Amino acid sequence: MTKADIVDSLANEHELSKRQAGEIVDLILDEITAALKSGDKVQLIPFGSFVVRERKARTGRNPQTGETLKIAARRVPAFAPGKGLKDAIGGPKRGAKKAAGKKK
């Protein structure tokens, strides 16, 4: 699903023009971005939470040349799904194995 799909769905379900729906979606995304920029956590209960995590500085390697590079510390956005989202998706994990039973 893309941003355009969300705009179309919002416009159809709430009898809005696509322009109005697009402005609403943009406003929501701008607010989330501004909150994360200022270091705030954004909680959309029961959907999930957006947070900013700190990545430490580290060394990396250029795979083509093998040259060692220093990668600077940085802040990155992260998302943690909430219980409502997890429950809505439901079902066991793919490839999940059952626990072995007791041997007699």
C-alpha positions as protocol buffer text, in pm:
chain_id: "A"
residue {
  index: 1
  type: MET
  ca { x: 0 y: 0 z: 0 }
}
residue {
  index: 2
  type: THR
  ca { x: 131 y: 342 z: -93 }
}
residue {
  index: 3
  type: LYS
  ca { x: 59 y: 693 z: 30 }
}
residue {
  index: 4
  type: ALA
  ca { x: -160 y: 743 z: -279 }
}
residue {
  index: 5
  type: ASP
  ca { x: -363 y: 434 z: -184 }
}
residue {
  index: 6
  type: ILE
  ca { x: -418 y: 575 z: 165 }
}
residue {
  index: 7
  type: VAL
  ca { x: -526 y: 911 z: 19 }
}
residue {
  index: 8
  type: ASP
  ca { x: -771 y: 739 z: -219 }
}
residue {
  index: 9
  type: SER
  ca { x: -918 y: 527 z: 59 }
}
residue {
  index: 10
  type: LEU
  ca { x: -954 y: 826 z: 293 }
}
residue {
  index: 11
  type: ALA
  ca { x: -1118 y: 1033 z: 19 }
}
residue {
  index: 12
  type: ASN
  ca { x: -1366 y: 757 z: -71 }
}
residue {
  index: 13
  type: GLU
  ca { x: -1460 y: 657 z: 284 }
}
residue {
  index: 14
  type: HIS
  ca { x: -1511 y: 1011 z: 415 }
}
residue {
  index: 15
  type: GLU
  ca { x: -1643 y: 1187 z: 105 }
}
residue {
  index: 16
  type: LEU
  ca { x: -1341 y: 1417 z: 72 }
}
residue {
  index: 17
  type: SER
  ca { x: -1163 y: 1536 z: -237 }
}
residue {
  index: 18
  type: LYS
  ca { x: -830 y: 1369 z: -306 }
}
residue {
  index: 19
  type: ARG
  ca { x: -664 y: 1705 z: -244 }
}
residue {
  index: 20
  type: GLN
  ca { x: -823 y: 1735 z: 103 }
}
residue {
  index: 21
  type: ALA
  ca { x: -735 y: 1375 z: 188 }
}
residue {
  index: 22
  type: GLY
  ca { x: -378 y: 1431 z: 68 }
}
residue {
  index: 23
  type: GLU
  ca { x: -344 y: 1739 z: 286 }
}
residue {
  index: 24
  type: ILE
  ca { x: -468 y: 1543 z: 590 }
}
residue {
  index: 25
  type: VAL
  ca { x: -220 y: 1262 z: 529 }
}
residue {
  index: 26
  type: ASP
  ca { x: 63 y: 1513 z: 476 }
}
residue {
  index: 27
  type: LEU
  ca { x: -31 y: 1698 z: 795 }
}
residue {
  index: 28
  type: ILE
  ca { x: -25 y: 1377 z: 1000 }
}
residue {
  index: 29
  type: LEU
  ca { x: 312 y: 1274 z: 857 }
}
residue {
  index: 30
  type: ASP
  ca { x: 454 y: 1625 z: 915 }
}
residue {
  index: 31
  type: GLU
  ca { x: 341 y: 1618 z: 1279 }
}
residue {
  index: 32
  type: ILE
  ca { x: 497 y: 1276 z: 1337 }
}
residue {
  index: 33
  type: THR
  ca { x: 821 y: 1394 z: 1172 }
}
residue {
  index: 34
  type: ALA
  ca { x: 832 y: 1715 z: 1379 }
}
residue {
  index: 35
  type: ALA
  ca { x: 776 y: 1525 z: 1703 }
}
residue {
  index: 36
  type: LEU
  ca { x: 1051 y: 1275 z: 1623 }
}
residue {
  index: 37
  type: LYS
  ca { x: 1288 y: 1556 z: 1522 }
}
residue {
  index: 38
  type: SER
  ca { x: 1244 y: 1714 z: 1864 }
}
residue {
  index: 39
  type: GLY
  ca { x: 1312 y: 1379 z: 2033 }
}
residue {
  index: 40
  type: ASP
  ca { x: 955 y: 1297 z: 2135 }
}
residue {
  index: 41
  type: LYS
  ca { x: 800 y: 952 z: 2120 }
}
residue {
  index: 42
  type: VAL
  ca { x: 482 y: 929 z: 1910 }
}
residue {
  index: 43
  type: GLN
  ca { x: 230 y: 678 z: 2046 }
}
residue {
  index: 44
  type: LEU
  ca { x: -71 y: 580 z: 1836 }
}
residue {
  index: 45
  type: ILE
  ca { x: -248 y: 338 z: 2069 }
}
residue {
  index: 46
  type: PRO
  ca { x: -321 y: 55 z: 1980 }
}
residue {
  index: 47
  type: PHE
  ca { x: -136 y: 87 z: 1645 }
}
residue {
  index: 48
  type: GLY
  ca { x: 220 y: 136 z: 1771 }
}
residue {
  index: 49
  type: SER
  ca { x: 493 y: 382 z: 1863 }
}
residue {
  index: 50
  type: PHE
  ca { x: 748 y: 578 z: 1664 }
}
residue {
  index: 51
  type: VAL
  ca { x: 1074 y: 657 z: 1847 }
}
residue {
  index: 52
  type: VAL
  ca { x: 1418 y: 791 z: 1766 }
}
residue {
  index: 53
  type: ARG
  ca { x: 1708 y: 558 z: 1842 }
}
residue {
  index: 54
  type: GLU
  ca { x: 2073 y: 649 z: 1867 }
}
residue {
  index: 55
  type: ARG
  ca { x: 2318 y: 451 z: 1654 }
}
residue {
  index: 56
  type: LYS
  ca { x: 2673 y: 451 z: 1784 }
}
residue {
  index: 57
  type: ALA
  ca { x: 2969 y: 538 z: 1566 }
}
residue {
  index: 58
  type: ARG
  ca { x: 3127 y: 230 z: 1410 }
}
residue {
  index: 59
  type: THR
  ca { x: 3373 y: 117 z: 1151 }
}
residue {
  index: 60
  type: GLY
  ca { x: 3255 y: -23 z: 821 }
}
residue {
  index: 61
  type: ARG
  ca { x: 3415 y: -159 z: 509 }
}
residue {
  index: 62
  type: ASN
  ca { x: 3373 y: -68 z: 144 }
}
residue {
  index: 63
  type: PRO
  ca { x: 3287 y: -403 z: -16 }
}
residue {
  index: 64
  type: GLN
  ca { x: 3445 y: -308 z: -351 }
}
residue {
  index: 65
  type: THR
  ca { x: 3781 y: -184 z: -226 }
}
residue {
  index: 66
  type: GLY
  ca { x: 3802 y: -337 z: 122 }
}
residue {
  index: 67
  type: GLU
  ca { x: 3883 y: 9 z: 258 }
}
residue {
  index: 68
  type: THR
  ca { x: 3791 y: 65 z: 624 }
}
residue {
  index: 69
  type: LEU
  ca { x: 3555 y: 359 z: 681 }
}
residue {
  index: 70
  type: LYS
  ca { x: 3437 y: 541 z: 991 }
}
residue {
  index: 71
  type: ILE
  ca { x: 3057 y: 563 z: 1009 }
}
residue {
  index: 72
  type: ALA
  ca { x: 2942 y: 852 z: 1228 }
}
residue {
  index: 73
  type: ALA
  ca { x: 2689 y: 820 z: 1509 }
}
residue {
  index: 74
  type: ARG
  ca { x: 2338 y: 914 z: 1403 }
}
residue {
  index: 75
  type: ARG
  ca { x: 1976 y: 920 z: 1507 }
}
residue {
  index: 76
  type: VAL
  ca { x: 1736 y: 689 z: 1323 }
}
residue {
  index: 77
  type: PRO
  ca { x: 1358 y: 651 z: 1338 }
}
residue {
  index: 78
  type: ALA
  ca { x: 1215 y: 321 z: 1460 }
}
residue {
  index: 79
  type: PHE
  ca { x: 865 y: 175 z: 1488 }
}
residue {
  index: 80
  type: ALA
  ca { x: 739 y: -68 z: 1751 }
}
residue {
  index: 81
  type: PRO
  ca { x: 401 y: -225 z: 1672 }
}
residue {
  index: 82
  type: GLY
  ca { x: 132 y: -206 z: 1940 }
}
residue {
  index: 83
  type: LYS
  ca { x: -85 y: -487 z: 2073 }
}
residue {
  index: 84
  type: GLY
  ca { x: -380 y: -390 z: 1852 }
}
residue {
  index: 85
  type: LEU
  ca { x: -171 y: -412 z: 1535 }
}
residue {
  index: 86
  type: LYS
  ca { x: -14 y: -741 z: 1643 }
}
residue {
  index: 87
  type: ASP
  ca { x: -355 y: -887 z: 1724 }
}
residue {
  index: 88
  type: ALA
  ca { x: -502 y: -765 z: 1394 }
}
residue {
  index: 89
  type: ILE
  ca { x: -228 y: -936 z: 1196 }
}
residue {
  index: 90
  type: GLY
  ca { x: -249 y: -1242 z: 1423 }
}
residue {
  index: 91
  type: GLY
  ca { x: -147 y: -1596 z: 1358 }
}
residue {
  index: 92
  type: PRO
  ca { x: 177 y: -1773 z: 1438 }
}
residue {
  index: 93
  type: LYS
  ca { x: 508 y: -1663 z: 1292 }
}
residue {
  index: 94
  type: ARG
  ca { x: 609 y: -1812 z: 961 }
}
residue {
  index: 95
  type: GLY
  ca { x: 833 y: -2110 z: 1012 }
}
residue {
  index: 96
  type: ALA
  ca { x: 746 y: -2127 z: 1381 }
}
residue {
  index: 97
  type: LYS
  ca { x: 809 y: -2472 z: 1517 }
}
residue {
  index: 98
  type: LYS
  ca { x: 612 y: -2642 z: 1789 }
}
residue {
  index: 99
  type: ALA
  ca { x: 796 y: -2721 z: 2109 }
}
residue {
  index: 100
  type: ALA
  ca { x: 912 y: -3077 z: 2138 }
}
residue {
  index: 101
  type: GLY
  ca { x: 695 y: -3293 z: 2361 }
}
residue {
  index: 102
  type: LYS
  ca { x: 814 y: -3503 z: 2653 }
}
residue {
  index: 103
  type: LYS
  ca { x: 970 y: -3834 z: 2569 }
}
residue {
  index: 104
  type: LYS
  ca { x: 837 y: -4134 z: 2752 }
}
